[in-house]
PDB file of C-alpha atoms in Angstrom:
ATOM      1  CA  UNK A   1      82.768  19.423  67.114  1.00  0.00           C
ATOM      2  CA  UNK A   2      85.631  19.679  64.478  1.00  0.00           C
ATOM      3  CA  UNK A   3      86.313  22.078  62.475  1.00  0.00           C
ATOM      4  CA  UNK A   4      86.118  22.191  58.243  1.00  0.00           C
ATOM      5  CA  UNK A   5      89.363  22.265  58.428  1.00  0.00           C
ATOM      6  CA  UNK A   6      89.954  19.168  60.390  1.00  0.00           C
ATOM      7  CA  UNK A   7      87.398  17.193  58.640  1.00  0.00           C
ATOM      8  CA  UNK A   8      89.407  17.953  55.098  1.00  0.00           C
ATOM      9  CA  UNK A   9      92.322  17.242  56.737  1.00  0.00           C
ATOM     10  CA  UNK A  10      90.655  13.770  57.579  1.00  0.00           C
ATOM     11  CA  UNK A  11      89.260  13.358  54.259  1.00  0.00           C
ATOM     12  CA  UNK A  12      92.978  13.755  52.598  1.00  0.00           C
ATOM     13  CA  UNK A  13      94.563  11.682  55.065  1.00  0.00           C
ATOM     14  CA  UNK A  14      91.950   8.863  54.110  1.00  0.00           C
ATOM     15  CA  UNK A  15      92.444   8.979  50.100  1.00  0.00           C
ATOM     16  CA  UNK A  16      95.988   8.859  50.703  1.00  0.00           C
ATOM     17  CA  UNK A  17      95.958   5.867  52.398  1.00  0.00           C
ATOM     18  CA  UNK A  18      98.018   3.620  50.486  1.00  0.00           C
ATOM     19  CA  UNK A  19      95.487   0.579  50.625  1.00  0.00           C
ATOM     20  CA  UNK A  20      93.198   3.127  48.433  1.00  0.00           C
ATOM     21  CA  UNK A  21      95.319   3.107  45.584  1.00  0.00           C
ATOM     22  CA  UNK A  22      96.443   0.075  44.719  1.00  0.00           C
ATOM     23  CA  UNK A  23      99.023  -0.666  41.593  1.00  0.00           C
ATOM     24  CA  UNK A  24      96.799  -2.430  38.409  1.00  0.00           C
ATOM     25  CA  UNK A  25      97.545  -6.420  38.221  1.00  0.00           C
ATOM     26  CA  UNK A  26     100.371  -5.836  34.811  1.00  0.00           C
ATOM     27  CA  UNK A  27      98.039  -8.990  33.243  1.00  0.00           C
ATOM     28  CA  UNK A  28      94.307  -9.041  32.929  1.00  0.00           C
ATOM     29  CA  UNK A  29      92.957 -11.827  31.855  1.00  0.00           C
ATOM     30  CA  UNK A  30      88.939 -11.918  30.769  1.00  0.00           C
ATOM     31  CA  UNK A  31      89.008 -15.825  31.785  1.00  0.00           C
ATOM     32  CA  UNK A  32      89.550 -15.032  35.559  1.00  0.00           C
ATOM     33  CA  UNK A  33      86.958 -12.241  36.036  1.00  0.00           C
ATOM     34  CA  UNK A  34      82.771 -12.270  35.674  1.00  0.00           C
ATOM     35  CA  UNK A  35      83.613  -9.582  32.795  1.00  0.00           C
ATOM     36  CA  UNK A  36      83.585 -12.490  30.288  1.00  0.00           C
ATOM     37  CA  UNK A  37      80.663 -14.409  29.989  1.00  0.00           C
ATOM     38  CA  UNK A  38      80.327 -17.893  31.405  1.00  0.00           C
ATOM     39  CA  UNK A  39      79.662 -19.488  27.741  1.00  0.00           C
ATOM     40  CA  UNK A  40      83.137 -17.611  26.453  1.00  0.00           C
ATOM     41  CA  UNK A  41      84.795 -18.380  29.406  1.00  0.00           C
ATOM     42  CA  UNK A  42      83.926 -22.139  29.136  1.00  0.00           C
ATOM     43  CA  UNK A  43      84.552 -22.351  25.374  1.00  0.00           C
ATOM     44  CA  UNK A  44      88.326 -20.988  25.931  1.00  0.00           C
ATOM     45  CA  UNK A  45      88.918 -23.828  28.649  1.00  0.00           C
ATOM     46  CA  UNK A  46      92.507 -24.881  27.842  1.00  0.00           C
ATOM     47  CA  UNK A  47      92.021 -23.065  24.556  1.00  0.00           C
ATOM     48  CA  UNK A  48      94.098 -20.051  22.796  1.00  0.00           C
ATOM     49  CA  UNK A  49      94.259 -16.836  23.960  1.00  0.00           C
ATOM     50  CA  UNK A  50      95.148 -13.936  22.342  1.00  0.00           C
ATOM     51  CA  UNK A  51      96.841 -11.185  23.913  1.00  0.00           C
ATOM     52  CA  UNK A  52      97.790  -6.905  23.171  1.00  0.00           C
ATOM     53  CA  UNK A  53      98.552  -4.438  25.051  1.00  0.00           C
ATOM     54  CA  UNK A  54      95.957  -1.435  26.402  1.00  0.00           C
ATOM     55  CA  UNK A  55      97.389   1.672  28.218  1.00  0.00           C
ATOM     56  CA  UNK A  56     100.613  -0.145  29.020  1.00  0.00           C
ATOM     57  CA  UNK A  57      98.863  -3.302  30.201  1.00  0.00           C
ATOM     58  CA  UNK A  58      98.579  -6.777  28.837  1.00  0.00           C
ATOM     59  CA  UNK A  59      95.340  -7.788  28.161  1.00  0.00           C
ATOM     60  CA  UNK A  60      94.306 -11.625  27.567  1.00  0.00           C
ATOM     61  CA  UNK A  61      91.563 -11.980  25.338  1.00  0.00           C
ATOM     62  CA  UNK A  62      89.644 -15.021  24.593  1.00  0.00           C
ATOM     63  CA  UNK A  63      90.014 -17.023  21.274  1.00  0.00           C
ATOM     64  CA  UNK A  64      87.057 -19.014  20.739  1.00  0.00           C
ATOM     65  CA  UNK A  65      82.896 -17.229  20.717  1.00  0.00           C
ATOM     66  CA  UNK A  66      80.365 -19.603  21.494  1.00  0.00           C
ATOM     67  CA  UNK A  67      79.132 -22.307  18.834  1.00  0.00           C
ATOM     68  CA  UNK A  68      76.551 -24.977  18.310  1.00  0.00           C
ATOM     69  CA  UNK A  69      78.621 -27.171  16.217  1.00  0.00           C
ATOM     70  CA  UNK A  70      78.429 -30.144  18.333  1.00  0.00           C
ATOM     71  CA  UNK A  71      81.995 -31.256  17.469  1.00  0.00           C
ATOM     72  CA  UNK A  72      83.586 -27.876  18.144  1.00  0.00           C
ATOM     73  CA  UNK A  73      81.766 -27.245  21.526  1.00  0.00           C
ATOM     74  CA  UNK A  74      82.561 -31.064  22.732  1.00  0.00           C
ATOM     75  CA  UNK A  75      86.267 -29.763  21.907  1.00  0.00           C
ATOM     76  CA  UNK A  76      86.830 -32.328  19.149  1.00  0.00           C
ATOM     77  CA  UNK A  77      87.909 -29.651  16.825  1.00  0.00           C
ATOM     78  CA  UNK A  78      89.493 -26.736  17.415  1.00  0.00           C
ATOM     79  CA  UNK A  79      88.503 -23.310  15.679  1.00  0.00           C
ATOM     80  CA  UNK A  80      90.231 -20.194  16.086  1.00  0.00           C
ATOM     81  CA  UNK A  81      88.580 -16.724  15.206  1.00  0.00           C
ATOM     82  CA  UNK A  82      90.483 -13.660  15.107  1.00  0.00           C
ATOM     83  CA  UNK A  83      90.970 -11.017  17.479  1.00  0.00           C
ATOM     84  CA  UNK A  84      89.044  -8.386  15.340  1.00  0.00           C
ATOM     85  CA  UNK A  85      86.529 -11.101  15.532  1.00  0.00           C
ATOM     86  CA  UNK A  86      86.572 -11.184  19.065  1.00  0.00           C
ATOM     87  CA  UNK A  87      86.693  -7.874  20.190  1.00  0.00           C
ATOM     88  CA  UNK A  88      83.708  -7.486  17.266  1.00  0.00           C
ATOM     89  CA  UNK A  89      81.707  -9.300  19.737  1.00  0.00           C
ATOM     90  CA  UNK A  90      82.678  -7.836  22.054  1.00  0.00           C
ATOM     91  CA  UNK A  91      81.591  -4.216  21.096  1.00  0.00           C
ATOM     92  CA  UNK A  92      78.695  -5.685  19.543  1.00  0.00           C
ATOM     93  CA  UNK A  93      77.537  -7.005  23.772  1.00  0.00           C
ATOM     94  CA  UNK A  94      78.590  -3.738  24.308  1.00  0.00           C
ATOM     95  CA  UNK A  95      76.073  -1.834  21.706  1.00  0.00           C
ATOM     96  CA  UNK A  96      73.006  -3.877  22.778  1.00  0.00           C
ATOM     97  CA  UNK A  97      73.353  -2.899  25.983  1.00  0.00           C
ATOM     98  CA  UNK A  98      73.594   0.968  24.343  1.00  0.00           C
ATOM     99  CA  UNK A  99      70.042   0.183  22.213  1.00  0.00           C
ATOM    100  CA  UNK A 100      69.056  -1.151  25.750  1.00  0.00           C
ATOM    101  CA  UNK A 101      67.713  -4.408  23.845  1.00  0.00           C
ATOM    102  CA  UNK A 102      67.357  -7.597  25.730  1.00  0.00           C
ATOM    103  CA  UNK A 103      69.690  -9.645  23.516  1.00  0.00           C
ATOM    104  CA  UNK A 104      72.767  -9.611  21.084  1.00  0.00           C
ATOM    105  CA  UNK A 105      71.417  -9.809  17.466  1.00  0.00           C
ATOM    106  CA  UNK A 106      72.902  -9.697  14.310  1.00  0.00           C
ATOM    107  CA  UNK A 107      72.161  -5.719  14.197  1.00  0.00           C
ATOM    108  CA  UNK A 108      74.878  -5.860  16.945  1.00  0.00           C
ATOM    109  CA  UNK A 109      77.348  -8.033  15.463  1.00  0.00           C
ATOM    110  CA  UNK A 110      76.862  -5.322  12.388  1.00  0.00           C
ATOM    111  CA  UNK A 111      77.631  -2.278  15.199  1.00  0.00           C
ATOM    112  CA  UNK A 112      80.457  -4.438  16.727  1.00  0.00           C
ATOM    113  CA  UNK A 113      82.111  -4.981  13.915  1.00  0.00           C
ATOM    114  CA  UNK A 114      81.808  -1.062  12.663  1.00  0.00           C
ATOM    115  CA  UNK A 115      83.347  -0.086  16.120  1.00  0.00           C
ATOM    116  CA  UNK A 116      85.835  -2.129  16.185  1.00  0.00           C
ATOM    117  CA  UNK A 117      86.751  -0.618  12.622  1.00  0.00           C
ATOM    118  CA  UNK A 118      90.262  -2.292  11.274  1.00  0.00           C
ATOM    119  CA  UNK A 119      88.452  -4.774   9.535  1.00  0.00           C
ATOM    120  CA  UNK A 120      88.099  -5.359   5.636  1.00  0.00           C
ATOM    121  CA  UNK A 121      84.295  -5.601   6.147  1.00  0.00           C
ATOM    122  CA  UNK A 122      84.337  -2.417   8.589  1.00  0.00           C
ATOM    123  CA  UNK A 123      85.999  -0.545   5.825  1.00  0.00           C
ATOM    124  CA  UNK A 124      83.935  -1.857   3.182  1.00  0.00           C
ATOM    125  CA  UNK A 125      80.703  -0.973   5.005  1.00  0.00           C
ATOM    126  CA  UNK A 126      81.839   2.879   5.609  1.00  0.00           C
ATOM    127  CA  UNK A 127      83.243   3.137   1.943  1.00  0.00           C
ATOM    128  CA  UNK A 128      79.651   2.493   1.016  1.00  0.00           C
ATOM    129  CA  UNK A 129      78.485   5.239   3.440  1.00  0.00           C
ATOM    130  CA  UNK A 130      77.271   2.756   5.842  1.00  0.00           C
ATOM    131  CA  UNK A 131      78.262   4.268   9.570  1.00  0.00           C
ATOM    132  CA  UNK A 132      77.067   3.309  13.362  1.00  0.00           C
ATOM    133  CA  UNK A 133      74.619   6.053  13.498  1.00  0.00           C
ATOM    134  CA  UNK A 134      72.922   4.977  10.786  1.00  0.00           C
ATOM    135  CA  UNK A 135      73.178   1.551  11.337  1.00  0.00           C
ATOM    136  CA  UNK A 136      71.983   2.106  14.845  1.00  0.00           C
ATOM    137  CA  UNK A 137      68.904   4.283  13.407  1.00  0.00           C
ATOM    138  CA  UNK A 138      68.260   1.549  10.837  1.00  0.00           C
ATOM    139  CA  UNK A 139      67.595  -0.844  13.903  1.00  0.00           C
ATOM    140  CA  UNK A 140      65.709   1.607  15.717  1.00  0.00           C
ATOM    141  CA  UNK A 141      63.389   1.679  13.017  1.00  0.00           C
ATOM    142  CA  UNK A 142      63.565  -1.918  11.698  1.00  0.00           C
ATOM    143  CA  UNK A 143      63.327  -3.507  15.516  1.00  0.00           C
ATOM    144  CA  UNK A 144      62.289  -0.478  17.275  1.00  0.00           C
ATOM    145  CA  UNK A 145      63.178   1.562  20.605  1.00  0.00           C
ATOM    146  CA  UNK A 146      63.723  -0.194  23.890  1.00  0.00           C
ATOM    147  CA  UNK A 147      61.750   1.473  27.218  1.00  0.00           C
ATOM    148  CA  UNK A 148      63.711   4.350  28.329  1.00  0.00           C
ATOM    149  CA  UNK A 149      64.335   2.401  31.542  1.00  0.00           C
ATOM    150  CA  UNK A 150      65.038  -0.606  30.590  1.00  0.00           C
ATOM    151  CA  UNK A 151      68.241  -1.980  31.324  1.00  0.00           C
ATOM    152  CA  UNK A 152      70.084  -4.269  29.376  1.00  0.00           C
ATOM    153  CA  UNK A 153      72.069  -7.507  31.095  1.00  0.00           C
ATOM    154  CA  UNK A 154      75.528  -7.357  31.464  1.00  0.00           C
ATOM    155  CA  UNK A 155      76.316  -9.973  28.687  1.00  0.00           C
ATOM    156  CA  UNK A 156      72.924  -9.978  26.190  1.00  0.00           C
ATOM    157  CA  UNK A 157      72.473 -13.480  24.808  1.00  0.00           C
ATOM    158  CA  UNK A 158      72.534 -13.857  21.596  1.00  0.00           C
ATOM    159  CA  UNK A 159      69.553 -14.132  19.645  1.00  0.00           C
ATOM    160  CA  UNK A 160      68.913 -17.165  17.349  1.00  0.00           C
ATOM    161  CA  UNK A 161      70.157 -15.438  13.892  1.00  0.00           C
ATOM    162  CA  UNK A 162      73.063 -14.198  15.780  1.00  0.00           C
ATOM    163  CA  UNK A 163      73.689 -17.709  16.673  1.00  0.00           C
ATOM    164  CA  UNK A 164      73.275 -19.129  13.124  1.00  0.00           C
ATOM    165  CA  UNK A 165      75.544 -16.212  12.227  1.00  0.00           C
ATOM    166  CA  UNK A 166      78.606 -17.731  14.401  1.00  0.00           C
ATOM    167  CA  UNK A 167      77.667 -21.313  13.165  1.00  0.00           C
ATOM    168  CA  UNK A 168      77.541 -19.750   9.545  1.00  0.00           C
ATOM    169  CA  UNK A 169      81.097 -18.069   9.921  1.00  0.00           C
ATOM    170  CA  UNK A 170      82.582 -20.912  11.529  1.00  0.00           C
ATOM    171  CA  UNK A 171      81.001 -24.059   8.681  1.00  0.00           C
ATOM    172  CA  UNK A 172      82.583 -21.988   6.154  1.00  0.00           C
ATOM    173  CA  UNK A 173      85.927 -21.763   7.804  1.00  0.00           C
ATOM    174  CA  UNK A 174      85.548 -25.273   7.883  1.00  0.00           C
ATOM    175  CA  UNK A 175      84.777 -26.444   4.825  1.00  0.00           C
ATOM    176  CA  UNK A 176      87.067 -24.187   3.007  1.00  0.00           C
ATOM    177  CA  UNK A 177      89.971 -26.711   4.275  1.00  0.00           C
ATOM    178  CA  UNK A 178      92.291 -23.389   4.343  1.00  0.00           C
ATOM    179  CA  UNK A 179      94.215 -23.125   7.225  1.00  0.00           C
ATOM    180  CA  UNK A 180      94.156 -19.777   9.304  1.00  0.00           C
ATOM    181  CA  UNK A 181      91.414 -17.904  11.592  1.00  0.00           C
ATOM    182  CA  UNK A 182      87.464 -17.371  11.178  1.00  0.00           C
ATOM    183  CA  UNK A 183      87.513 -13.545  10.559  1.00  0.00           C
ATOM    184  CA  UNK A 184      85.283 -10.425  10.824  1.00  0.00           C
ATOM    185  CA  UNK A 185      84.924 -10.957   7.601  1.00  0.00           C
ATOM    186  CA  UNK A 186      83.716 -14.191   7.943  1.00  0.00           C
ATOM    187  CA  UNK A 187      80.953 -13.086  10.682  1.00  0.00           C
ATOM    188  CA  UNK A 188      79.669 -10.154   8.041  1.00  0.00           C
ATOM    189  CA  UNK A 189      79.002 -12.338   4.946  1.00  0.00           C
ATOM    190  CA  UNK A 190      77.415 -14.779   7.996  1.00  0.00           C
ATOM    191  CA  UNK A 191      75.011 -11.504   8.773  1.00  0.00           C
ATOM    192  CA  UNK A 192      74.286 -10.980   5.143  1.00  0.00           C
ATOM    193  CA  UNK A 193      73.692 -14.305   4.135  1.00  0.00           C
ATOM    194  CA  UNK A 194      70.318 -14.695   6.486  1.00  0.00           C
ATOM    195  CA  UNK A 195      68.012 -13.015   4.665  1.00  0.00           C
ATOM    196  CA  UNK A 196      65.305 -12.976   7.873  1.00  0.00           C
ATOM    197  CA  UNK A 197      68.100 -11.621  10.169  1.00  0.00           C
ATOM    198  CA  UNK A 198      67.534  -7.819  11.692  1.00  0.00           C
ATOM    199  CA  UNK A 199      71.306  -7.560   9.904  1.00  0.00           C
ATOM    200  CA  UNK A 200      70.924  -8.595   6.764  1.00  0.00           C
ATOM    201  CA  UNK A 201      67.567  -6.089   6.484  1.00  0.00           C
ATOM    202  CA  UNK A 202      69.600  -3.301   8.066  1.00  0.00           C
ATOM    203  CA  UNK A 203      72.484  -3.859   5.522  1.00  0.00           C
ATOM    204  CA  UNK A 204      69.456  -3.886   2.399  1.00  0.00           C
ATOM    205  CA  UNK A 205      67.506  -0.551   3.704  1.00  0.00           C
ATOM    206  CA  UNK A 206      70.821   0.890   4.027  1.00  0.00           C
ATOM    207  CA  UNK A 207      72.110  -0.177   0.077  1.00  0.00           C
ATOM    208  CA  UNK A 208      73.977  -2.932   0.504  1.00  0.00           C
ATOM    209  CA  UNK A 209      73.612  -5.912  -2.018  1.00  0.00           C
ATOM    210  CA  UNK A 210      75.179  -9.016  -2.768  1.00  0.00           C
ATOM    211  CA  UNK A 211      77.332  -7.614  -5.174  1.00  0.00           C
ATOM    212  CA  UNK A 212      79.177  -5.849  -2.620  1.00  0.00           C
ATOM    213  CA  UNK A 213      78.827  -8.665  -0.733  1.00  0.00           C
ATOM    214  CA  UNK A 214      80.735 -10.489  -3.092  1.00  0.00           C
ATOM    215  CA  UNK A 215      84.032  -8.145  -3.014  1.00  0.00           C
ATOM    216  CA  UNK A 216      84.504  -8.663   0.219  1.00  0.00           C
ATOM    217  CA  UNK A 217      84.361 -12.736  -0.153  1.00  0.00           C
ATOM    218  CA  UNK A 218      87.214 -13.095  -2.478  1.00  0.00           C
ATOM    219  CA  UNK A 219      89.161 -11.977   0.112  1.00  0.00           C
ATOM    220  CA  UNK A 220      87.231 -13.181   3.586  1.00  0.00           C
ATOM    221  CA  UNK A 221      90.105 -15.137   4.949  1.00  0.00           C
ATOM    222  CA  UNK A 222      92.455 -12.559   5.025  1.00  0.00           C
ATOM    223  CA  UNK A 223      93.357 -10.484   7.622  1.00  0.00           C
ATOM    224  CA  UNK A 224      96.294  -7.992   7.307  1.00  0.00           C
ATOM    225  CA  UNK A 225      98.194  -7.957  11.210  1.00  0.00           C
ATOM    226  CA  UNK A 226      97.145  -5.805  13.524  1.00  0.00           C
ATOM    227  CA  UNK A 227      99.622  -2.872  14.263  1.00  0.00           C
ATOM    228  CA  UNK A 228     100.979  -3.202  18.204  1.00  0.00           C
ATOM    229  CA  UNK A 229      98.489  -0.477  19.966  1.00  0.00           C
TER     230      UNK A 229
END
């Protein structure tokens, strides 16, 4: 029988192994892997891609968040959001999944863009005292508590408002002929401008009103640069 020594012995021998610890791929990119979401990945086909750099590593981020605009989803037109927009959704995928809710809603999209934080309406929200926790207790109370052990999907879909809400942000891109990205910005007013959306009666139990609402759309299409991270 061997001894505790030999069997630690063993077990360092075996995590040393070089085929253990192998070196990280210096690109990731969110269109090769499941971690993206088949309706992302499908929408960036031969699309932009933005890119920045996390611990040292490059990460490829997709450009484009799924739409309903017939034209833009047939690839007729091309739309490009911004990458605070993007990694907005992002965190907002990742929040449902926190609330343990079945779906993305626009009460995600709100938490997304909070977490993600460098954005004008991220900055406007917290100027006006509005935070994640309470936004996140404003849902609880508004939508209510998931079971305790339920567990979310990997990617939520997104409910019907949070839908309109992309639509919403992207049509006024549009139709604003100006040149440049759809913004975080953009994807806020979207939230606040469905009145029946879990968001936009989050934002109103939590003070926000359209005269707020109307600072931060002089200035919607504007994004400063991000700073290199």
């Amino acid at each position: 029988m061997a001894t505790a020594a030999q069997v630690a012995a063993t077990f360092l021998s075996f995590l040393s192994c070089p085929r253990h610890h192998t070196a990280p791929s210096p690109s990731i990119s969110f269109l090769a892997t499941p971690v993206l979401p088949a309706s992302l990945r499908a929408a960036a086909a031969g699309g932009q891609t933005l890119t920045f750099r996390c611990r040292g590593r490059r990460i490829a981020v997709v450009a484009q968040l799924p739409t309903m605009i017939p034209e833009l989803a047939s690839g007729e037109k091309k739309i490009r959001w911004s990458s605070r927009a993007v990694r907005s959704f992002a965190m907002a995928e990742l929040e449902a999944r926190k609330m343990r809710y079945p779906t993305t809603g626009t009460e995600g999209l709100l938490m997304g863009i909070l977490v993600e934080g460098t954005s004008d309406a991220a900055k406007l929200m917290r100027a006006k005292g509005i935070t994640l926790l309470t936004v996140r207790d404003a849902a609880a109370t508004i939508l209510g508590k998931s079971e305790m052990f339920y567990f979310s999907p990997m990617h939520p879909p997104l409910t019907e408002s949070a839908q309109r809400a992309l639509d919403w942000a992207v049509n006024e891109k549009l139709k604003s002929g100006e040149d440049g990205e759809v913004t975080a910005n953009h994807l806020f007013l979207a939230i606040w401008s469905d009145k029946e959306s879990a968001g936009h009666k989050v934002l109103a139990s939590l003070g926000f009103d359209d005269q707020k609402a109307s600072l931060l759309a002089k200035t919607a299409g504007e994004e400063k640069a991000m700073s290199p991270r």
